[in-house]
XYZ file of N, CA, C and O in Angstrom:
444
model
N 78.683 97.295 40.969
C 77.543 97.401 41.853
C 77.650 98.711 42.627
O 78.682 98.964 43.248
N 76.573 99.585 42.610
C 76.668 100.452 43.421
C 77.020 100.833 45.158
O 77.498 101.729 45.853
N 76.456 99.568 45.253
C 76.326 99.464 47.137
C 77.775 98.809 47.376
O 77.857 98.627 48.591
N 78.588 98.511 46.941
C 79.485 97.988 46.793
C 80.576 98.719 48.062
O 81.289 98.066 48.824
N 80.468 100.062 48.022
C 81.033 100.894 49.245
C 80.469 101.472 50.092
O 80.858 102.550 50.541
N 79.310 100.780 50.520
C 78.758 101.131 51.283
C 78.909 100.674 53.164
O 78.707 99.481 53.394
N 79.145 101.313 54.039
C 79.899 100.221 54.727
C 77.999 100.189 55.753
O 77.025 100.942 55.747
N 78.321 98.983 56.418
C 77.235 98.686 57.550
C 76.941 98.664 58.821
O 77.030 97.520 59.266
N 76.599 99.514 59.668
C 76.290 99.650 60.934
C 75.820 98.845 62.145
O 74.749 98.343 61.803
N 76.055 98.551 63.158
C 75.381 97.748 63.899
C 74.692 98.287 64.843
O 75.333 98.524 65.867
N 73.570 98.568 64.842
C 72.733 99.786 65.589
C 72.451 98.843 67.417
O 71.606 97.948 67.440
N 73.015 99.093 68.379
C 72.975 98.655 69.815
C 71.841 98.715 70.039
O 71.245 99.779 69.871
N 71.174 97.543 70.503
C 69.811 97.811 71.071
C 69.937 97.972 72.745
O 69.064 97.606 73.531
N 71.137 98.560 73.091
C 70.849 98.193 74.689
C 70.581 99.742 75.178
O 70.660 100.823 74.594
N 70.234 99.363 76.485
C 68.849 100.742 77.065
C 70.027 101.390 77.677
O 70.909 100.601 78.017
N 70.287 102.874 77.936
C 70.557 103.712 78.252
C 71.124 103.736 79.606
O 70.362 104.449 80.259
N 71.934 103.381 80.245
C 71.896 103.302 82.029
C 71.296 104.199 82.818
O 71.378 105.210 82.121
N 70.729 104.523 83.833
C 70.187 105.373 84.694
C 70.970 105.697 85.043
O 72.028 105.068 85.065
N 70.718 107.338 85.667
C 71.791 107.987 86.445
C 71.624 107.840 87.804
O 70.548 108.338 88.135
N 72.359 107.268 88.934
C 72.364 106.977 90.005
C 72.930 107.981 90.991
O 74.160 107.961 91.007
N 72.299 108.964 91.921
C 72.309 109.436 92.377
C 72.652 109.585 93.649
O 72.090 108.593 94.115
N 73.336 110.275 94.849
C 73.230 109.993 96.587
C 72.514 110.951 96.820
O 72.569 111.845 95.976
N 71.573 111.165 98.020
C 71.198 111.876 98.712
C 71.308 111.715 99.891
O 71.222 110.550 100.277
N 71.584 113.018 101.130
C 71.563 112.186 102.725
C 70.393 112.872 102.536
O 70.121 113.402 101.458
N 69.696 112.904 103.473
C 68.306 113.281 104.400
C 67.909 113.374 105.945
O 67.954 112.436 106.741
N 67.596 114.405 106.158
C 67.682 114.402 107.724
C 66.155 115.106 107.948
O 65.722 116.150 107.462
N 65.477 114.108 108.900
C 63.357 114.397 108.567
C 63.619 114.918 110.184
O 64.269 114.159 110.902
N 63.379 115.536 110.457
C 62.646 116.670 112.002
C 61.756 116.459 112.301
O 60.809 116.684 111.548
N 61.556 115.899 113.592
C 59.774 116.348 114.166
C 59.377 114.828 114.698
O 60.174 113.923 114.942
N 58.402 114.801 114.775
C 57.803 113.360 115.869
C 57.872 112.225 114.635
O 57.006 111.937 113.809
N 59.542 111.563 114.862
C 59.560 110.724 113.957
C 60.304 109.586 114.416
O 60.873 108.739 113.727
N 60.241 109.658 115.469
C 61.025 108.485 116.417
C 59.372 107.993 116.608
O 58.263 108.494 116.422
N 60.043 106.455 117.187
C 58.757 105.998 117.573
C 57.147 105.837 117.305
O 56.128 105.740 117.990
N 57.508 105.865 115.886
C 56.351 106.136 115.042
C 56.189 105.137 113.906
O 55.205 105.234 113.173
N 57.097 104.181 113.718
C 57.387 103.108 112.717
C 58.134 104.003 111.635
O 58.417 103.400 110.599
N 58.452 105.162 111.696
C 59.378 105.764 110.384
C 60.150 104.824 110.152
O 59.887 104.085 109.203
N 61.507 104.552 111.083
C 62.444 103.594 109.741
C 61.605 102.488 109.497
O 61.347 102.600 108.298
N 61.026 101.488 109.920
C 60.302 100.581 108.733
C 59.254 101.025 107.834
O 58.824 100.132 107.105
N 58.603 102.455 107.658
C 57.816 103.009 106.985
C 58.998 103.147 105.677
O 59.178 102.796 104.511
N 59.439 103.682 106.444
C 61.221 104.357 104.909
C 61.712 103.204 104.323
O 62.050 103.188 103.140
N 61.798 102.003 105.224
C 62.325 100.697 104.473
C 61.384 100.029 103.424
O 61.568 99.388 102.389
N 60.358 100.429 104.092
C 59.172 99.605 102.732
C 58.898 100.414 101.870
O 58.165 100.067 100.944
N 59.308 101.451 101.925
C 58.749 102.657 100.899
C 60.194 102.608 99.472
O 60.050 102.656 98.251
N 61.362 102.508 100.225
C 62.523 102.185 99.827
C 62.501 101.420 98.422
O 62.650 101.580 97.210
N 62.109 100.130 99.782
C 62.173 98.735 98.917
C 61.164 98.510 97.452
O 61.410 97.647 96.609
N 60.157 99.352 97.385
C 59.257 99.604 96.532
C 59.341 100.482 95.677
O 58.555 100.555 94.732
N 60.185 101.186 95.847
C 60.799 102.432 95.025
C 62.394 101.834 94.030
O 62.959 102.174 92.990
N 62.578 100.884 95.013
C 63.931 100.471 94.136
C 65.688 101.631 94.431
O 66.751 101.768 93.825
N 65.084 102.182 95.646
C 66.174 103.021 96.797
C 67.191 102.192 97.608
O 66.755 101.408 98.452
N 68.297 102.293 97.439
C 69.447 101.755 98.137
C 69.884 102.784 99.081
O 69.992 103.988 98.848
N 70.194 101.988 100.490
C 70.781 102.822 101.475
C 70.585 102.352 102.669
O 70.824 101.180 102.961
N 70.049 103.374 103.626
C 69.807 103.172 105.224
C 69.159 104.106 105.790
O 69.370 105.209 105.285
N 68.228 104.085 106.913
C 67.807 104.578 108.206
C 68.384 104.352 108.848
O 68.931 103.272 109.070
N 68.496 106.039 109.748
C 68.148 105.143 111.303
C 68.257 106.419 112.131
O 68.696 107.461 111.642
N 67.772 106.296 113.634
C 67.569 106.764 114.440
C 68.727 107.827 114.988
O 69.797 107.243 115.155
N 68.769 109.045 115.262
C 69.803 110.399 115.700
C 69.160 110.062 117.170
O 67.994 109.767 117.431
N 70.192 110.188 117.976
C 70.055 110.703 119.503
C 69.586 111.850 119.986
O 69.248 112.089 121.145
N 69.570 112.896 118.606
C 68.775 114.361 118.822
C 67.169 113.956 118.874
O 66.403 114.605 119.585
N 66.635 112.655 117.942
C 65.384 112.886 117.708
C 64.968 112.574 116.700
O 63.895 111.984 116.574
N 65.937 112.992 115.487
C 65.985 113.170 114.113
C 65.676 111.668 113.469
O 65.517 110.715 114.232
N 65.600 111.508 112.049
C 65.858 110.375 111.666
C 66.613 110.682 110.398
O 66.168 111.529 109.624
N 67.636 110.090 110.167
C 68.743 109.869 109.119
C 68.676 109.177 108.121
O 68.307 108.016 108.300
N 68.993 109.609 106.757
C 68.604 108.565 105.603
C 69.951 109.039 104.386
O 70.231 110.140 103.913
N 70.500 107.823 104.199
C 71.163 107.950 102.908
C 70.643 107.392 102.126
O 70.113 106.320 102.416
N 70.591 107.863 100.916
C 69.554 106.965 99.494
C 70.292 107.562 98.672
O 70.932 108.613 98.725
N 70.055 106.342 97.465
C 70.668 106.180 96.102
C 69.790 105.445 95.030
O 69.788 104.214 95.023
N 69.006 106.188 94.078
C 68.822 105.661 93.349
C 68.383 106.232 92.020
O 69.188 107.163 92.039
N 67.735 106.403 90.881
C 67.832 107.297 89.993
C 66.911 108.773 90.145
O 66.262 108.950 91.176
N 66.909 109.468 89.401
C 66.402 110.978 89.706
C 64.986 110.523 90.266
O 64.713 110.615 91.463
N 64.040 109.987 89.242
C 62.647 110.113 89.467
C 62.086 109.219 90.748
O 61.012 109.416 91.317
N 63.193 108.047 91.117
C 62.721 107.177 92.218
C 63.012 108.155 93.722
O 62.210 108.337 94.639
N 64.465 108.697 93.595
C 64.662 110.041 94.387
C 63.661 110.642 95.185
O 63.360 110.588 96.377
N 63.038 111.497 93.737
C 62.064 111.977 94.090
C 61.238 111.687 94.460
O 60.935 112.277 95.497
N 60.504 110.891 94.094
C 58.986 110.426 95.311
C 59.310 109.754 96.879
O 58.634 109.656 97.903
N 60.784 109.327 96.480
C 60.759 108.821 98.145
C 61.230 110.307 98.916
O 60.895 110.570 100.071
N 62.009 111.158 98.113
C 61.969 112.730 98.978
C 60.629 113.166 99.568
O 60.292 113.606 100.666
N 59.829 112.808 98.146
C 58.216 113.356 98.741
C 57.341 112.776 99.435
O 56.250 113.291 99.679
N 57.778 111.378 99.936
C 57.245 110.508 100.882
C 57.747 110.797 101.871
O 57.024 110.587 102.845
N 59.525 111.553 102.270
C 59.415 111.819 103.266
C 59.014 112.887 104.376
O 58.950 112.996 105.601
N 58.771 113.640 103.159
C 57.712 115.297 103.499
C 56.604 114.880 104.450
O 56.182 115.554 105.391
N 56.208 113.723 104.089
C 54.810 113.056 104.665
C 55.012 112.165 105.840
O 54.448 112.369 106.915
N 56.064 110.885 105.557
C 56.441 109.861 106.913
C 54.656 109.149 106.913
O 53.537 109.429 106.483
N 55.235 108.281 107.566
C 53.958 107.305 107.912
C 53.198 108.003 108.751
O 53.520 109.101 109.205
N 51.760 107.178 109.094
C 50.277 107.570 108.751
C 50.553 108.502 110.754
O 49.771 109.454 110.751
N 51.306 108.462 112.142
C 51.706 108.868 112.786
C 52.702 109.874 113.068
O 52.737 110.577 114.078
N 53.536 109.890 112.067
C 54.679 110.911 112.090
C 54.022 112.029 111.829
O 52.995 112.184 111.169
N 54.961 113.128 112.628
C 54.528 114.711 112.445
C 56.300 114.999 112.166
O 57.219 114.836 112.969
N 56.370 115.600 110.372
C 57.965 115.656 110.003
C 57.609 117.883 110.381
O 56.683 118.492 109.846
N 58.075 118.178 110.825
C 58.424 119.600 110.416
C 59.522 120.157 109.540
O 59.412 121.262 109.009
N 60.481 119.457 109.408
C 61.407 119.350 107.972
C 61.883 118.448 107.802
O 61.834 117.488 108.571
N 62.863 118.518 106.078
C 63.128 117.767 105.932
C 64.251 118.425 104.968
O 63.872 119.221 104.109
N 65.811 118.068 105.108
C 66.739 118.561 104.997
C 67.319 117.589 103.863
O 66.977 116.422 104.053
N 68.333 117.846 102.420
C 68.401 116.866 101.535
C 69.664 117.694 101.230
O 69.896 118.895 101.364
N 70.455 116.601 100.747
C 71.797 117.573 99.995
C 72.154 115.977 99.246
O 71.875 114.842 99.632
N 72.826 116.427 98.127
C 73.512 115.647 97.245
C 75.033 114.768 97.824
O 76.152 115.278 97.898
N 74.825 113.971 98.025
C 76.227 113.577 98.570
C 77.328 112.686 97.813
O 77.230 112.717 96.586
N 78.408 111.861 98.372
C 79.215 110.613 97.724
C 78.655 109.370 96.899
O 78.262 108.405 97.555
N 78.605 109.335 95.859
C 77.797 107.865 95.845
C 78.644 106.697 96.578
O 79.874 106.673 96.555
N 78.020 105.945 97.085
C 78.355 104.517 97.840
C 77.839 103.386 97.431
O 77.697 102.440 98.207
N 77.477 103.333 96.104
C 76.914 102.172 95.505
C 76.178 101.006 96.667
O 76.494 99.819 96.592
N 75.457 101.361 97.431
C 74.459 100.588 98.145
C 73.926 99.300 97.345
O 73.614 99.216 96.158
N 73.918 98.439 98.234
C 73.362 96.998 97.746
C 72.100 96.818 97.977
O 71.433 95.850 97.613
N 71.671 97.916 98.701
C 70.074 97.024 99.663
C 70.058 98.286 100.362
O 70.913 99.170 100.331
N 68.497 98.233 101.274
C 68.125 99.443 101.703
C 68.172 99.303 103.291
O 67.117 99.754 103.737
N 68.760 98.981 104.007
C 69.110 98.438 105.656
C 68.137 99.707 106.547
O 67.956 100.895 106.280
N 67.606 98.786 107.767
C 67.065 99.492 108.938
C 68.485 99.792 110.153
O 68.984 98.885 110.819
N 68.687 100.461 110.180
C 70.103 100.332 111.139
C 69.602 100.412 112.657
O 69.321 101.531 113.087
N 69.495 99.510 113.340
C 69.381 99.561 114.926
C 69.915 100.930 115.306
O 70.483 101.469 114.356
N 69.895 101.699 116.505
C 70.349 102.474 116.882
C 70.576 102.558 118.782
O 69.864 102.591 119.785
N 71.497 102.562 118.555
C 71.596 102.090 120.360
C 71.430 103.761 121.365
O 72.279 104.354 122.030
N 70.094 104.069 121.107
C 69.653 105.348 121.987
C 69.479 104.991 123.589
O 69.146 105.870 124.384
């Protein structure tokens, strides 16, 4: 028989893992007191972003996020914007540690 040495493959049907990413973030400008961290938490949670907010004593608001490139990105570009009150004048991003985040937390901040 010809096929006789033919040997047989088992082709994996499983999907590719995403690449999981850190970013910190630091948004400038009238973003206290404006609903930003629960704007960032629901935006988060809908994006499928792991991490945290929360409130700087400068003013600022603070964000670590983790999640793949393209979810990243739109919550970067949501925070260019901030909810329908915020005035961001920047918004500062660098690549950081991953911390495998479970969930996307509002962190109280004792200002």
């Amino acid at each position: 028989m010809i096929w006789s040495n033919i040997k047989t493959f088992t082709i994996s049907k499983a999907l590719p893992t995403k690449m999981i990413k850190h970013i910190d973030i630091t948004v400038k400008g009238k973003v206290q007191g404006v609903f930003f961290r629960a704007s960032t938490k629901a935006v988060a949670d809908q994006l499928g972003v792991k991490g945290y907010v929360k409130n700087e004593s400068n003013g600022d608001v603070s964000i670590a996020a983790e999640g793949d490139k393209i979810s990243l990105e739109m919550f970067l570009e949501w925070c260019h914007e901030g909810p329908e009150h915020a005035i961001v004048n920047l918004v500062e991003s660098h690549e950081g540690e991953l911390k495998n985040y479970r969930n996307f937390e509002l962190v109280k901040s004792s200002l």
